[in-house]
């Protein structure tokens, strides 16, 4: 019995989102439907991007109407983009990776090129590229350890 307990992995088994087919456009959003599930990348406003994997269960609120009617959506065979007046969101299809730049082309955020997004059951993780001088604080609606 002890041997069985020792051999059981302590951590969840994470599966990468991997490759996704070309998305379809829904308003100012890109919707990717793959064997792994559905990923939606949306321009919630010119300066807000929302990336969602699976069902929508967020209770976070923004004090303004969501969506950017002026966002340009470009779908390519390998990469798609959402361009707003403030941001350019680039989504690589294979493997699935998301990056965000400001209107001057300065990188603001990017998925880690090796890991990207993964899931284990209903839990989702995204590994991000961080520069040596970058820090991450808070996480909005999340509380606790």
XYZ file of N, CA, C and O in Angstrom:
580
model
N 0.823 -1.183 0.000
C 0.000 0.000 0.000
C 0.867 1.245 0.000
O 0.582 2.196 -0.702
N 1.933 1.260 0.761
C 2.822 2.413 0.811
C 3.458 2.668 -0.541
O 3.550 3.807 -0.978
N 3.848 1.638 -1.228
C 4.441 1.786 -2.549
C 3.468 2.461 -3.510
O 3.850 3.333 -4.277
N 2.218 2.103 -3.456
C 1.200 2.710 -4.303
C 1.064 4.201 -4.003
O 0.985 5.018 -4.905
N 1.055 4.584 -2.757
C 0.938 5.994 -2.386
C 2.154 6.793 -2.838
O 2.032 7.915 -3.295
N 3.324 6.235 -2.721
C 4.548 6.924 -3.129
C 4.591 7.109 -4.633
O 5.059 8.118 -5.133
N 4.068 6.163 -5.387
C 4.140 6.250 -6.846
C 3.066 7.165 -7.438
O 3.119 7.493 -8.604
N 2.076 7.582 -6.638
C 1.026 8.464 -7.134
C 1.576 9.873 -7.266
O 2.146 10.399 -6.325
N 1.438 10.518 -8.434
C 1.981 11.860 -8.592
C 1.255 12.855 -7.688
O 0.037 12.811 -7.531
N 2.034 13.755 -7.096
C 1.476 14.751 -6.186
C 0.861 15.918 -6.943
O -0.026 16.586 -6.454
N 1.332 16.181 -8.120
C 0.847 17.334 -8.886
C -0.119 16.885 -9.972
O -0.114 15.734 -10.393
N -0.937 17.816 -10.412
C -1.881 17.536 -11.500
C -1.120 17.269 -12.792
O -0.013 17.753 -12.979
N -1.730 16.505 -13.668
C -1.146 16.230 -14.977
C -1.638 17.297 -15.949
O -2.811 17.313 -16.292
N -0.777 18.184 -16.387
C -1.143 19.289 -17.266
C -0.994 18.873 -18.716
O 0.021 18.295 -19.105
N -2.013 19.185 -19.513
C -2.015 18.910 -20.940
C -2.020 20.236 -21.674
O -2.876 21.087 -21.427
N -1.085 20.425 -22.573
C -1.013 21.670 -23.324
C -2.205 21.822 -24.265
O -2.732 20.822 -24.755
N -2.603 23.053 -24.494
C -3.655 23.304 -25.479
C -3.141 22.915 -26.856
O -3.899 22.462 -27.707
N -1.841 23.047 -27.083
C -1.232 22.588 -28.328
C -1.639 23.394 -29.548
O -1.711 24.614 -29.503
N -1.933 22.710 -30.637
C -2.302 23.367 -31.892
C -3.805 23.604 -31.942
O -4.587 22.791 -31.461
N -4.181 24.713 -32.551
C -5.587 25.027 -32.761
C -5.804 25.335 -34.237
O -4.928 25.897 -34.886
N -6.965 24.973 -34.766
C -7.269 25.324 -36.158
C -7.523 26.825 -36.265
O -7.680 27.520 -35.259
N -7.595 27.327 -37.483
C -7.924 28.743 -37.685
C -9.241 29.057 -36.990
O -10.160 28.233 -36.986
N -9.334 30.253 -36.405
C -10.549 30.606 -35.661
C -11.650 31.117 -36.566
O -11.463 31.317 -37.761
N -12.777 31.370 -35.966
C -13.842 32.112 -36.647
C -14.016 33.418 -35.881
O -13.733 33.494 -34.686
N -14.485 34.414 -36.590
C -14.707 35.718 -35.980
C -16.115 35.792 -35.412
O -17.071 35.362 -36.048
N -16.220 36.321 -34.201
C -17.514 36.620 -33.585
C -17.407 38.037 -33.033
O -16.861 38.239 -31.956
N -17.876 39.010 -33.791
C -17.752 40.413 -33.383
C -16.293 40.814 -33.285
O -15.541 40.682 -34.246
N -15.864 41.256 -32.106
C -14.465 41.635 -31.898
C -13.687 40.515 -31.218
O -12.717 40.753 -30.514
N -14.114 39.265 -31.452
C -13.485 38.095 -30.833
C -13.013 37.098 -31.872
O -13.566 37.016 -32.963
N -12.009 36.320 -31.488
C -11.556 35.157 -32.246
C -11.937 33.929 -31.429
O -11.606 33.845 -30.247
N -12.634 32.973 -32.051
C -13.061 31.769 -31.350
C -12.360 30.574 -31.997
O -12.559 30.285 -33.171
N -11.535 29.898 -31.183
C -10.796 28.719 -31.624
C -11.489 27.484 -31.066
O -11.709 27.383 -29.860
N -11.843 26.534 -31.936
C -12.482 25.291 -31.507
C -11.580 24.134 -31.909
O -11.439 23.825 -33.085
N -10.980 23.519 -30.904
C -10.106 22.385 -31.159
C -10.535 21.189 -30.344
O -11.485 21.256 -29.558
N -9.831 20.082 -30.520
C -10.136 18.869 -29.771
C -9.989 19.093 -28.272
O -10.645 18.444 -27.466
N -9.142 20.050 -27.877
C -8.878 20.324 -26.476
C -9.965 21.165 -25.828
O -10.072 21.221 -24.613
N -10.727 21.882 -26.622
C -11.762 22.753 -26.094
C -11.871 24.029 -26.905
O -11.345 24.124 -28.017
N -12.544 25.016 -26.344
C -12.768 26.294 -27.016
C -11.974 27.382 -26.310
O -12.035 27.504 -25.082
N -11.225 28.160 -27.091
C -10.515 29.320 -26.563
C -11.058 30.543 -27.277
O -11.117 30.579 -28.506
N -11.463 31.545 -26.496
C -11.961 32.794 -27.049
C -11.007 33.915 -26.665
O -10.668 34.067 -25.490
N -10.568 34.677 -27.651
C -9.726 35.851 -27.426
C -10.564 37.038 -27.879
O -10.976 37.104 -29.036
N -10.833 37.963 -26.953
C -11.761 39.050 -27.241
C -11.185 40.404 -26.865
O -10.492 40.534 -25.860
N -11.514 41.405 -27.678
C -11.225 42.795 -27.326
C -12.424 43.270 -26.525
O -13.471 43.595 -27.080
N -12.296 43.283 -25.191
C -13.386 43.717 -24.328
C -13.554 45.231 -24.398
O -14.636 45.758 -24.165
N -12.482 45.926 -24.732
C -12.439 47.378 -24.915
C -11.140 47.646 -25.666
O -10.317 46.741 -25.816
N -10.911 48.870 -26.152
C -9.661 49.118 -26.865
C -8.403 48.784 -26.054
O -7.384 48.417 -26.623
N -8.490 48.866 -24.720
C -7.327 48.623 -23.881
C -7.483 47.406 -22.958
O -6.700 47.234 -22.024
N -8.468 46.545 -23.227
C -8.687 45.345 -22.407
C -8.868 44.137 -23.315
O -9.718 44.144 -24.202
N -8.090 43.088 -23.046
C -8.175 41.840 -23.793
C -8.572 40.737 -22.821
O -8.063 40.671 -21.705
N -9.470 39.876 -23.255
C -9.884 38.750 -22.424
C -9.607 37.459 -23.179
O -10.038 37.298 -24.323
N -8.885 36.539 -22.523
C -8.614 35.222 -23.089
C -9.314 34.217 -22.185
O -9.092 34.197 -20.976
N -10.160 33.388 -22.787
C -10.981 32.462 -22.009
C -10.867 31.067 -22.618
O -11.028 30.888 -23.820
N -10.597 30.084 -21.763
C -10.542 28.683 -22.183
C -11.675 27.955 -21.476
O -11.746 27.945 -20.253
N -12.583 27.356 -22.236
C -13.696 26.633 -21.638
C -14.856 27.540 -21.303
O -15.057 28.585 -21.919
N -15.613 27.159 -20.293
C -16.840 27.878 -19.950
C -16.531 29.230 -19.308
O -15.476 29.432 -18.735
N -17.485 30.146 -19.381
C -17.353 31.469 -18.780
C -17.876 31.412 -17.357
O -19.056 31.196 -17.135
N -16.981 31.578 -16.395
C -17.402 31.508 -15.003
C -16.876 32.684 -14.188
O -16.841 32.633 -12.978
N -16.468 33.740 -14.843
C -15.919 34.901 -14.149
C -17.036 35.814 -13.667
O -18.002 36.069 -14.373
N -16.872 36.313 -12.465
C -17.819 37.268 -11.912
C -17.210 38.663 -11.879
O -17.772 39.571 -11.283
N -16.049 38.839 -12.489
C -15.402 40.145 -12.528
C -16.248 41.096 -13.363
O -16.903 40.699 -14.324
N -16.242 42.361 -13.005
C -17.027 43.351 -13.737
C -16.147 44.496 -14.198
O -15.124 44.800 -13.591
N -16.540 45.111 -15.273
C -15.889 46.299 -15.799
C -16.981 47.347 -15.897
O -18.079 47.071 -16.383
N -16.694 48.558 -15.457
C -17.705 49.606 -15.430
C -17.839 50.276 -16.796
O -17.688 51.483 -16.935
N -18.101 49.499 -17.822
C -18.367 50.003 -19.168
C -18.846 48.848 -20.041
O -18.663 47.688 -19.694
N -19.428 49.191 -21.148
C -19.910 48.164 -22.071
C -18.727 47.366 -22.622
O -17.673 47.931 -22.909
N -18.896 46.059 -22.766
C -17.825 45.206 -23.286
C -17.893 45.109 -24.797
O -18.953 45.166 -25.397
N -16.732 44.928 -25.387
C -16.634 44.787 -26.833
C -16.087 46.053 -27.448
O -16.257 47.140 -26.921
N -15.365 45.908 -28.539
C -14.816 47.045 -29.263
C -15.284 46.936 -30.704
O -14.723 46.183 -31.495
N -16.323 47.671 -31.029
C -16.912 47.609 -32.370
C -15.935 48.055 -33.446
O -16.087 47.694 -34.613
N -14.910 48.819 -33.079
C -13.937 49.317 -34.050
C -12.712 48.420 -34.189
O -11.798 48.754 -34.936
N -12.679 47.305 -33.481
C -11.526 46.404 -33.568
C -11.468 45.762 -34.948
O -12.487 45.369 -35.510
N -10.266 45.692 -35.489
C -10.043 44.998 -36.760
C -9.624 43.568 -36.433
O -8.734 43.353 -35.617
N -10.272 42.595 -37.052
C -9.963 41.192 -36.828
C -9.420 40.619 -38.120
O -10.045 40.722 -39.167
N -8.222 40.050 -38.033
C -7.568 39.454 -39.208
C -7.296 37.982 -38.918
O -6.641 37.653 -37.943
N -7.773 37.114 -39.784
C -7.572 35.682 -39.613
C -6.631 35.194 -40.701
O -6.900 35.355 -41.890
N -5.523 34.612 -40.256
C -4.544 34.059 -41.186
C -4.456 32.558 -41.033
O -5.106 31.962 -40.177
N -3.624 31.930 -41.849
C -3.500 30.476 -41.787
C -2.658 30.027 -40.593
O -2.876 28.947 -40.056
N -1.707 30.864 -40.142
C -0.834 30.511 -39.019
C -0.999 31.410 -37.807
O -0.676 31.014 -36.700
N -1.460 32.641 -38.050
C -1.603 33.619 -36.982
C -2.792 34.514 -37.271
O -3.068 34.826 -38.426
N -3.495 34.893 -36.219
C -4.615 35.816 -36.347
C -4.376 36.990 -35.409
O -3.607 36.882 -34.449
N -5.038 38.115 -35.692
C -4.840 39.314 -34.888
C -6.156 40.024 -34.618
O -7.076 39.973 -35.435
N -6.181 40.689 -33.471
C -7.207 41.668 -33.152
C -6.456 42.971 -32.936
O -5.545 43.032 -32.106
N -6.819 44.001 -33.690
C -6.145 45.291 -33.583
C -7.166 46.331 -33.138
O -8.194 46.522 -33.793
N -6.880 46.973 -31.994
C -7.730 48.049 -31.489
C -6.947 49.364 -31.601
O -5.801 49.364 -32.044
N -7.531 50.445 -31.146
C -6.829 51.725 -31.171
C -5.663 51.753 -30.183
O -4.765 52.585 -30.304
N -5.631 50.829 -29.220
C -4.577 50.816 -28.207
C -3.660 49.596 -28.274
O -2.509 49.669 -27.856
N -4.157 48.464 -28.794
C -3.423 47.197 -28.707
C -3.455 46.402 -29.997
O -4.389 46.523 -30.782
N -2.451 45.549 -30.143
C -2.459 44.510 -31.167
C -2.301 43.180 -30.451
O -1.308 42.953 -29.749
N -3.287 42.315 -30.590
C -3.263 40.986 -29.986
C -2.967 40.005 -31.110
O -3.729 39.905 -32.068
N -1.858 39.294 -30.992
C -1.472 38.306 -31.996
C -1.647 36.917 -31.404
O -1.204 36.652 -30.285
N -2.287 36.034 -32.170
C -2.528 34.673 -31.702
C -1.934 33.704 -32.712
O -2.386 33.622 -33.854
N -0.908 33.006 -32.292
C -0.284 31.969 -33.111
C -1.139 30.722 -32.954
O -1.507 30.351 -31.841
N -1.447 30.054 -34.058
C -2.327 28.887 -34.021
C -1.607 27.612 -33.604
O -2.184 26.787 -32.909
N -0.366 27.394 -34.093
C 0.348 26.139 -33.876
C 1.777 26.374 -33.429
O 2.586 26.770 -34.258
N 2.138 26.166 -32.197
C 1.258 25.893 -31.079
C 0.529 27.168 -30.652
O 0.989 28.275 -30.934
N -0.573 27.025 -29.957
C -1.406 28.152 -29.558
C -0.649 29.035 -28.567
O -0.261 28.589 -27.492
N -0.425 30.291 -28.953
C 0.259 31.263 -28.102
C -0.356 32.635 -28.342
O -0.697 32.981 -29.480
N -0.476 33.444 -27.275
C -1.066 34.776 -27.353
C -0.024 35.796 -26.927
O 0.684 35.596 -25.932
N 0.067 36.900 -27.672
C 0.936 38.007 -27.276
C 0.194 39.318 -27.509
O -0.687 39.405 -28.363
N 0.564 40.329 -26.729
C -0.088 41.632 -26.791
C 0.982 42.712 -26.882
O 1.963 42.683 -26.144
N 0.766 43.657 -27.801
C 1.681 44.793 -27.966
C 0.862 46.079 -27.935
O -0.331 46.068 -28.270
N 1.507 47.176 -27.544
C 0.808 48.459 -27.584
C 0.812 48.991 -29.013
O 1.381 48.367 -29.915
N 0.179 50.145 -29.241
C 0.035 50.653 -30.607
C 1.368 51.039 -31.244
O 1.471 51.127 -32.450
N 2.412 51.213 -30.411
C 3.749 51.506 -30.930
C 4.545 50.243 -31.242
O 5.671 50.308 -31.712
N 3.963 49.072 -30.933
C 4.637 47.806 -31.211
C 5.461 47.275 -30.049
O 6.144 46.263 -30.196
N 5.407 47.934 -28.892
C 6.139 47.458 -27.721
C 5.421 46.262 -27.111
O 4.220 46.321 -26.852
N 6.161 45.168 -26.870
C 5.577 43.973 -26.265
C 5.114 44.271 -24.846
O 5.879 44.796 -24.029
N 3.874 43.934 -24.546
C 3.327 44.112 -23.200
C 3.186 42.786 -22.469
O 3.363 42.720 -21.260
N 2.850 41.722 -23.206
C 2.582 40.428 -22.589
C 2.732 39.351 -23.651
O 2.380 39.564 -24.814
N 3.233 38.191 -23.246
C 3.331 37.070 -24.187
C 3.350 35.757 -23.431
O 3.904 35.671 -22.332
N 2.721 34.747 -24.020
C 2.801 33.402 -23.452
C 4.239 32.911 -23.568
O 4.969 33.267 -24.501
N 4.634 32.069 -22.622
C 5.944 31.443 -22.683
C 6.004 30.608 -23.961
O 5.084 29.830 -24.233
N 7.055 30.755 -24.771
C 7.096 30.038 -26.052
C 7.126 28.512 -25.917
O 6.660 27.807 -26.798
N 7.635 27.998 -24.804
C 7.731 26.549 -24.625
C 6.474 25.941 -24.010
O 6.093 24.828 -24.348
N 5.807 26.651 -23.093
C 4.692 26.061 -22.347
C 3.321 26.576 -22.762
O 2.399 25.806 -22.928
N 3.129 27.879 -22.850
C 1.837 28.433 -23.244
C 0.728 28.091 -22.276
O 0.886 28.159 -21.069
N -0.422 27.711 -22.810
C -1.618 27.411 -22.019
C -1.793 25.903 -21.883
O -1.563 25.159 -22.830
N -2.221 25.468 -20.677
C -2.444 24.044 -20.429
C -3.634 23.881 -19.491
O -4.071 24.828 -18.846
N -4.145 22.650 -19.416
C -5.281 22.368 -18.559
C -5.107 21.015 -17.884
O -4.380 20.142 -18.359
N -5.790 20.880 -16.751
C -5.855 19.622 -16.024
C -7.261 19.552 -15.452
O -7.598 20.307 -14.540
N -8.096 18.719 -16.039
C -9.506 18.710 -15.653
C -10.114 20.059 -15.998
O -10.033 20.504 -17.124
N -10.693 20.750 -15.011
C -11.296 22.064 -15.252
C -10.334 23.207 -14.920
O -10.668 24.368 -15.115
N -9.153 22.889 -14.393
C -8.169 23.916 -14.044
C -7.375 24.314 -15.293
O -7.077 23.475 -16.145
N -7.040 25.588 -15.390
C -6.289 26.107 -16.533
C -5.094 26.896 -16.017
O -5.196 27.627 -15.031
N -3.971 26.760 -16.690
C -2.767 27.530 -16.386
C -2.250 28.149 -17.670
O -2.370 27.575 -18.738
N -1.618 29.313 -17.516
C -0.922 29.939 -18.631
C 0.446 30.348 -18.122
O 0.559 31.073 -17.130
N 1.475 29.872 -18.795
C 2.828 30.266 -18.457
C 3.167 31.480 -19.301
O 2.960 31.472 -20.517
N 3.670 32.529 -18.657
C 3.968 33.791 -19.336
C 5.464 34.027 -19.427
O 6.234 33.584 -18.582
N 5.842 34.770 -20.427
C 7.214 35.227 -20.554
C 7.346 36.456 -19.655
O 6.558 37.382 -19.750
N 8.294 36.436 -18.735
C 8.555 37.589 -17.886
C 10.010 37.999 -18.048
O 10.908 37.154 -18.022
N 10.213 39.285 -18.198
C 11.575 39.810 -18.244
C 12.122 39.858 -16.819
O 11.369 39.802 -15.855
N 13.432 39.990 -16.673
C 14.051 40.019 -15.353
C 13.499 41.128 -14.466
O 13.440 40.979 -13.253
N 13.082 42.244 -15.066
C 12.595 43.380 -14.270
C 11.078 43.400 -14.102
O 10.527 44.353 -13.564
N 10.372 42.347 -14.530
C 8.910 42.313 -14.425
C 8.462 41.518 -13.203
O 9.085 40.528 -12.830
N 7.353 41.950 -12.612
C 6.735 41.309 -11.454
C 5.243 41.137 -11.742
O 4.682 41.895 -12.521
N 4.598 40.183 -11.088
C 3.158 39.997 -11.220
C 2.552 40.114 -9.826
O 2.994 39.462 -8.892
N 1.546 40.981 -9.697
C 0.877 41.197 -8.415
C -0.625 41.035 -8.573
O -1.177 41.374 -9.613
N -1.269 40.571 -7.512
C -2.725 40.461 -7.516
C -3.203 39.467 -8.543
O -2.453 38.835 -9.222
N -4.423 39.258 -8.642
C -5.047 38.466 -9.681
C -6.539 38.706 -9.644
O -7.342 37.811 -9.724
N -6.921 39.952 -9.447
C -8.316 40.346 -9.541
C -9.216 39.656 -8.547
O -9.076 39.842 -7.355
N -10.119 38.831 -9.051
C -11.154 38.247 -8.217
C -10.654 37.095 -7.353
O -11.398 36.552 -6.564
N -9.407 36.702 -7.488
C -8.884 35.572 -6.715
C -8.463 36.038 -5.324
O -7.826 37.069 -5.177
N -8.800 35.269 -4.326
C -8.363 35.563 -2.968
C -7.835 34.285 -2.340
O -8.156 33.199 -2.781
N -7.006 34.422 -1.342
C -6.509 33.254 -0.634
C -5.138 32.843 -1.101
O -4.485 33.510 -1.894
N -4.692 31.713 -0.592
C -3.348 31.215 -0.879
C -3.218 30.658 -2.279
O -4.156 30.419 -2.981
